[in-house]
Amino acid sequence: MDLQTRKIEFVQAFLKLQSEEIISQLENVLRKKTNYEIGDDSDFNPMSVNELNERIDQSENDFENGNYKSTSELLKKFNS
């Protein structure tokens, strides 16, 4: 089994967990092995209000010019 498949199976099993204790233990292992802090947003760079407004304007222009894909088109692409 390749690494990508193992990761997917792990995430699927993790999402089914109902025990906070087990989740906490897995978080601790992740912290110890990777020095990663759960909830660490140090890589998060929020955009400015100006950048947000530019993206909104671009999105509205794209929509008005028919430059978008419908949900059904996206689902077809990813389900095939």
GROMACS .gro file of N, CA, C and O in nm:
model
  320
    1MET      N    1   0.085  -0.117   0.000
    1MET     CA    2   0.000   0.000   0.000
    1MET      C    3   0.090   0.124   0.000
    1MET      O    4   0.183   0.134   0.078
    2ASP      N    5   0.061   0.219  -0.089
    2ASP     CA    6   0.145   0.338  -0.098
    2ASP      C    7   0.109   0.439   0.012
    2ASP      O    8   0.005   0.428   0.078
    3LEU      N    9   0.195   0.538   0.029
    3LEU     CA   10   0.179   0.637   0.136
    3LEU      C   11   0.049   0.716   0.121
    3LEU      O   12  -0.022   0.739   0.220
    4GLN      N   13   0.016   0.756  -0.001
    4GLN     CA   14  -0.105   0.836  -0.022
    4GLN      C   15  -0.230   0.758   0.020
    4GLN      O   16  -0.318   0.811   0.086
    5THR      N   17  -0.235   0.631  -0.014
    5THR     CA   18  -0.348   0.547   0.024
    5THR      C   19  -0.356   0.531   0.175
    5THR      O   20  -0.464   0.538   0.234
    6ARG      N   21  -0.242   0.512   0.238
    6ARG     CA   22  -0.239   0.499   0.385
    6ARG      C   23  -0.289   0.626   0.451
    6ARG      O   24  -0.363   0.621   0.550
    7LYS      N   25  -0.249   0.742   0.399
    7LYS     CA   26  -0.294   0.869   0.457
    7LYS      C   27  -0.445   0.883   0.445
    7LYS      O   28  -0.513   0.924   0.540
    8ILE      N   29  -0.498   0.851   0.329
    8ILE     CA   30  -0.643   0.862   0.307
    8ILE      C   31  -0.718   0.770   0.402
    8ILE      O   32  -0.817   0.810   0.464
    9GLU      N   33  -0.671   0.646   0.416
    9GLU     CA   34  -0.737   0.553   0.507
    9GLU      C   35  -0.728   0.600   0.652
    9GLU      O   36  -0.822   0.587   0.729
   10PHE      N   37  -0.614   0.659   0.689
   10PHE     CA   38  -0.597   0.711   0.825
   10PHE      C   39  -0.695   0.825   0.850
   10PHE      O   40  -0.762   0.829   0.954
   11VAL      N   41  -0.705   0.917   0.756
   11VAL     CA   42  -0.796   1.031   0.772
   11VAL      C   43  -0.940   0.983   0.781
   11VAL      O   44  -1.018   1.031   0.864
   12GLN      N   45  -0.977   0.886   0.699
   12GLN     CA   46  -1.113   0.833   0.704
   12GLN      C   47  -1.142   0.771   0.840
   12GLN      O   48  -1.248   0.793   0.899
   13ALA      N   49  -1.047   0.695   0.893
   13ALA     CA   50  -1.065   0.633   1.025
   13ALA      C   51  -1.069   0.741   1.133
   13ALA      O   52  -1.151   0.734   1.226
   14PHE      N   53  -0.985   0.843   1.120
   14PHE     CA   54  -0.981   0.952   1.217
   14PHE      C   55  -1.116   1.025   1.222
   14PHE      O   56  -1.166   1.058   1.330
   15LEU      N   57  -1.175   1.049   1.106
   15LEU     CA   58  -1.302   1.120   1.100
   15LEU      C   59  -1.417   1.042   1.166
   15LEU      O   60  -1.515   1.101   1.209
   16LYS      N   61  -1.401   0.912   1.177
   16LYS     CA   62  -1.505   0.829   1.240
   16LYS      C   63  -1.489   0.822   1.392
   16LYS      O   64  -1.578   0.776   1.461
   17LEU      N   65  -1.375   0.870   1.444
   17LEU     CA   66  -1.351   0.863   1.588
   17LEU      C   67  -1.453   0.943   1.667
   17LEU      O   68  -1.492   1.053   1.626
   18GLN      N   69  -1.496   0.888   1.780
   18GLN     CA   70  -1.590   0.957   1.867
   18GLN      C   71  -1.528   0.985   2.004
   18GLN      O   72  -1.589   1.051   2.087
   19SER      N   73  -1.407   0.938   2.027
   19SER     CA   74  -1.342   0.950   2.156
   19SER      C   75  -1.247   1.070   2.159
   19SER      O   76  -1.149   1.075   2.085
   20GLU      N   77  -1.279   1.167   2.246
   20GLU     CA   78  -1.189   1.283   2.260
   20GLU      C   79  -1.053   1.241   2.312
   20GLU      O   80  -0.951   1.300   2.277
   21GLU      N   81  -1.051   1.137   2.394
   21GLU     CA   82  -0.925   1.090   2.450
   21GLU      C   83  -0.832   1.040   2.341
   21GLU      O   84  -0.713   1.074   2.337
   22ILE      N   85  -0.884   0.962   2.249
   22ILE     CA   86  -0.802   0.909   2.139
   22ILE      C   87  -0.756   1.023   2.050
   22ILE      O   88  -0.640   1.029   2.009
   23ILE      N   89  -0.844   1.118   2.021
   23ILE     CA   90  -0.807   1.232   1.938
   23ILE      C   91  -0.695   1.312   2.006
   23ILE      O   92  -0.598   1.352   1.941
   24SER      N   93  -0.705   1.333   2.136
   24SER     CA   94  -0.601   1.405   2.210
   24SER      C   95  -0.468   1.330   2.203
   24SER      O   96  -0.362   1.392   2.186
   25GLN      N   97  -0.474   1.198   2.215
   25GLN     CA   98  -0.351   1.119   2.207
   25GLN      C   99  -0.287   1.131   2.069
   25GLN      O  100  -0.165   1.146   2.058
   26LEU      N  101  -0.369   1.128   1.965
   26LEU     CA  102  -0.315   1.142   1.829
   26LEU      C  103  -0.259   1.282   1.807
   26LEU      O  104  -0.155   1.298   1.742
   27GLU      N  105  -0.324   1.383   1.863
   27GLU     CA  106  -0.271   1.519   1.853
   27GLU      C  107  -0.135   1.528   1.921
   27GLU      O  108  -0.042   1.591   1.868
   28ASN      N  109  -0.122   1.466   2.036
   28ASN     CA  110   0.006   1.467   2.109
   28ASN      C  111   0.116   1.398   2.029
   28ASN      O  112   0.229   1.448   2.023
   29VAL      N  113   0.085   1.286   1.968
   29VAL     CA  114   0.183   1.217   1.885
   29VAL      C  115   0.225   1.307   1.769
   29VAL      O  116   0.344   1.320   1.739
   30LEU      N  117   0.129   1.370   1.706
   30LEU     CA  118   0.159   1.458   1.593
   30LEU      C  119   0.249   1.574   1.637
   30LEU      O  120   0.346   1.607   1.570
   31ARG      N  121   0.218   1.633   1.752
   31ARG     CA  122   0.301   1.743   1.804
   31ARG      C  123   0.444   1.696   1.831
   31ARG      O  124   0.540   1.764   1.794
   32LYS      N  125   0.459   1.582   1.896
   32LYS     CA  126   0.591   1.532   1.933
   32LYS      C  127   0.673   1.495   1.809
   32LYS      O  128   0.794   1.520   1.805
   33LYS      N  129   0.612   1.434   1.713
   33LYS     CA  130   0.685   1.383   1.597
   33LYS      C  131   0.713   1.490   1.491
   33LYS      O  132   0.805   1.476   1.412
   34THR      N  133   0.633   1.597   1.488
   34THR     CA  134   0.647   1.694   1.379
   34THR      C  135   0.671   1.836   1.426
   34THR      O  136   0.692   1.925   1.344
   35ASN      N  137   0.663   1.860   1.556
   35ASN     CA  138   0.673   1.996   1.610
   35ASN      C  139   0.563   2.086   1.555
   35ASN      O  140   0.580   2.205   1.542
   36TYR      N  141   0.451   2.026   1.518
   36TYR     CA  142   0.337   2.100   1.464
   36TYR      C  143   0.237   2.125   1.575
   36TYR      O  144   0.200   2.034   1.648
   37GLU      N  145   0.196   2.248   1.588
   37GLU     CA  146   0.094   2.283   1.687
   37GLU      C  147  -0.043   2.280   1.622
   37GLU      O  148  -0.065   2.344   1.519
   38ILE      N  149  -0.134   2.205   1.679
   38ILE     CA  150  -0.270   2.199   1.629
   38ILE      C  151  -0.328   2.340   1.641
   38ILE      O  152  -0.322   2.403   1.745
   39GLY      N  153  -0.388   2.388   1.533
   39GLY     CA  154  -0.445   2.522   1.534
   39GLY      C  155  -0.344   2.631   1.509
   39GLY      O  156  -0.374   2.749   1.519
   40ASP      N  157  -0.221   2.594   1.472
   40ASP     CA  158  -0.116   2.691   1.444
   40ASP      C  159  -0.141   2.753   1.307
   40ASP      O  160  -0.134   2.686   1.206
   41ASP      N  161  -0.171   2.880   1.305
   41ASP     CA  162  -0.199   2.949   1.181
   41ASP      C  163  -0.083   3.039   1.138
   41ASP      O  164  -0.103   3.141   1.074
   42SER      N  165   0.039   3.001   1.173
   42SER     CA  166   0.153   3.086   1.141
   42SER      C  167   0.173   3.104   0.991
   42SER      O  168   0.232   3.201   0.947
   43ASP      N  169   0.122   3.009   0.910
   43ASP     CA  170   0.134   3.022   0.765
   43ASP      C  171   0.017   3.099   0.705
   43ASP      O  172   0.013   3.123   0.586
   44PHE      N  173  -0.077   3.139   0.788
   44PHE     CA  174  -0.195   3.208   0.741
   44PHE      C  175  -0.165   3.356   0.721
   44PHE      O  176  -0.118   3.424   0.811
   45ASN      N  177  -0.186   3.403   0.599
   45ASN     CA  178  -0.165   3.545   0.567
   45ASN      C  179  -0.297   3.603   0.518
   45ASN      O  180  -0.331   3.585   0.401
   46PRO      N  181  -0.371   3.671   0.605
   46PRO     CA  182  -0.500   3.725   0.561
   46PRO      C  183  -0.481   3.833   0.455
   46PRO      O  184  -0.381   3.905   0.455
   47MET      N  185  -0.577   3.841   0.364
   47MET     CA  186  -0.568   3.943   0.260
   47MET      C  187  -0.622   4.075   0.313
   47MET      O  188  -0.699   4.078   0.409
   48SER      N  189  -0.580   4.181   0.250
   48SER     CA  190  -0.627   4.314   0.290
   48SER      C  191  -0.770   4.333   0.239
   48SER      O  192  -0.818   4.258   0.152
   49VAL      N  193  -0.835   4.436   0.289
   49VAL     CA  194  -0.971   4.469   0.243
   49VAL      C  195  -0.967   4.501   0.094
   49VAL      O  196  -1.055   4.459   0.018
   50ASN      N  197  -0.863   4.570   0.051
   50ASN     CA  198  -0.849   4.604  -0.090
   50ASN      C  199  -0.837   4.478  -0.177
   50ASN      O  200  -0.901   4.468  -0.282
   51GLU      N  201  -0.754   4.383  -0.133
   51GLU     CA  202  -0.739   4.256  -0.207
   51GLU      C  203  -0.871   4.181  -0.213
   51GLU      O  204  -0.907   4.126  -0.318
   52LEU      N  205  -0.944   4.179  -0.102
   52LEU     CA  206  -1.074   4.112  -0.099
   52LEU      C  207  -1.169   4.177  -0.198
   52LEU      O  208  -1.236   4.108  -0.276
   53ASN      N  209  -1.176   4.310  -0.197
   53ASN     CA  210  -1.265   4.380  -0.290
   53ASN      C  211  -1.226   4.355  -0.435
   53ASN      O  212  -1.314   4.339  -0.522
   54GLU      N  213  -1.096   4.348  -0.464
   54GLU     CA  214  -1.051   4.318  -0.600
   54GLU      C  215  -1.095   4.178  -0.642
   54GLU      O  216  -1.138   4.156  -0.756
   55ARG      N  217  -1.085   4.083  -0.550
   55ARG     CA  218  -1.128   3.945  -0.582
   55ARG      C  219  -1.279   3.939  -0.604
   55ARG      O  220  -1.325   3.868  -0.693
   56ILE      N  221  -1.353   4.013  -0.524
   56ILE     CA  222  -1.499   4.016  -0.542
   56ILE      C  223  -1.533   4.075  -0.679
   56ILE      O  224  -1.615   4.020  -0.753
   57ASP      N  225  -1.469   4.187  -0.713
   57ASP     CA  226  -1.493   4.250  -0.843
   57ASP      C  227  -1.460   4.155  -0.957
   57ASP      O  228  -1.536   4.143  -1.054
   58GLN      N  229  -1.346   4.086  -0.946
   58GLN     CA  230  -1.306   3.992  -1.051
   58GLN      C  231  -1.405   3.877  -1.062
   58GLN      O  232  -1.442   3.836  -1.172
   59SER      N  233  -1.451   3.827  -0.949
   59SER     CA  234  -1.549   3.718  -0.950
   59SER      C  235  -1.680   3.762  -1.014
   59SER      O  236  -1.741   3.687  -1.092
   60GLU      N  237  -1.725   3.881  -0.982
   60GLU     CA  238  -1.849   3.932  -1.043
   60GLU      C  239  -1.832   3.950  -1.194
   60GLU      O  240  -1.922   3.916  -1.271
   61ASN      N  241  -1.717   4.002  -1.236
   61ASN     CA  242  -1.690   4.017  -1.380
   61ASN      C  243  -1.686   3.881  -1.449
   61ASN      O  244  -1.741   3.865  -1.558
   62ASP      N  245  -1.621   3.784  -1.387
   62ASP     CA  246  -1.615   3.649  -1.445
   62ASP      C  247  -1.756   3.593  -1.462
   62ASP      O  248  -1.789   3.537  -1.567
   63PHE      N  249  -1.839   3.609  -1.361
   63PHE     CA  250  -1.976   3.555  -1.367
   63PHE      C  251  -2.055   3.623  -1.478
   63PHE      O  252  -2.122   3.558  -1.558
   64GLU      N  253  -2.047   3.757  -1.485
   64GLU     CA  254  -2.120   3.832  -1.587
   64GLU      C  255  -2.076   3.793  -1.728
   64GLU      O  256  -2.156   3.795  -1.822
   65ASN      N  257  -1.949   3.755  -1.744
   65ASN     CA  258  -1.896   3.717  -1.875
   65ASN      C  259  -1.905   3.568  -1.903
   65ASN      O  260  -1.849   3.518  -2.000
   66GLY      N  261  -1.972   3.494  -1.815
   66GLY     CA  262  -1.990   3.351  -1.835
   66GLY      C  263  -1.866   3.268  -1.808
   66GLY      O  264  -1.857   3.153  -1.850
   67ASN      N  265  -1.771   3.326  -1.738
   67ASN     CA  266  -1.645   3.257  -1.710
   67ASN      C  267  -1.655   3.186  -1.574
   67ASN      O  268  -1.598   3.230  -1.475
   68TYR      N  269  -1.732   3.078  -1.572
   68TYR     CA  270  -1.750   3.000  -1.450
   68TYR      C  271  -1.797   2.861  -1.487
   68TYR      O  272  -1.834   2.835  -1.601
   69LYS      N  273  -1.793   2.771  -1.392
   69LYS     CA  274  -1.843   2.635  -1.411
   69LYS      C  275  -1.955   2.611  -1.310
   69LYS      O  276  -1.947   2.653  -1.195
   70SER      N  277  -2.056   2.542  -1.355
   70SER     CA  278  -2.167   2.509  -1.266
   70SER      C  279  -2.127   2.395  -1.173
   70SER      O  280  -2.028   2.325  -1.198
   71THR      N  281  -2.203   2.378  -1.070
   71THR     CA  282  -2.177   2.269  -0.976
   71THR      C  283  -2.180   2.134  -1.047
   71THR      O  284  -2.094   2.049  -1.024
   72SER      N  285  -2.277   2.116  -1.135
   72SER     CA  286  -2.287   1.988  -1.206
   72SER      C  287  -2.165   1.963  -1.295
   72SER      O  288  -2.118   1.850  -1.306
   73GLU      N  289  -2.112   2.069  -1.357
   73GLU     CA  290  -1.990   2.053  -1.438
   73GLU      C  291  -1.871   2.012  -1.352
   73GLU      O  292  -1.792   1.926  -1.390
   74LEU      N  293  -1.859   2.074  -1.236
   74LEU     CA  294  -1.749   2.039  -1.144
   74LEU      C  295  -1.763   1.896  -1.095
   74LEU      O  296  -1.665   1.822  -1.087
   75LEU      N  297  -1.886   1.857  -1.059
   75LEU     CA  298  -1.907   1.720  -1.011
   75LEU      C  299  -1.874   1.618  -1.118
   75LEU      O  300  -1.814   1.514  -1.090
   76LYS      N  301  -1.912   1.645  -1.244
   76LYS     CA  302  -1.878   1.555  -1.353
   76LYS      C  303  -1.727   1.539  -1.366
   76LYS      O  304  -1.676   1.429  -1.383
   77LYS      N  305  -1.656   1.651  -1.355
   77LYS     CA  306  -1.510   1.648  -1.370
   77LYS      C  307  -1.446   1.564  -1.262
   77LYS      O  308  -1.356   1.484  -1.287
   78PHE      N  309  -1.491   1.580  -1.138
   78PHE     CA  310  -1.426   1.511  -1.025
   78PHE      C  311  -1.480   1.371  -1.001
   78PHE      O  312  -1.414   1.293  -0.933
   79ASN      N  313  -1.594   1.338  -1.055
   79ASN     CA  314  -1.648   1.203  -1.037
   79ASN      C  315  -1.606   1.109  -1.148
   79ASN      O  316  -1.629   0.990  -1.139
   80SER      N  317  -1.548   1.164  -1.253
   80SER     CA  318  -1.508   1.075  -1.364
   80SER      C  319  -1.365   1.032  -1.353
   80SER      O  320  -1.288   1.069  -1.273
   0.00000   0.00000   0.00000
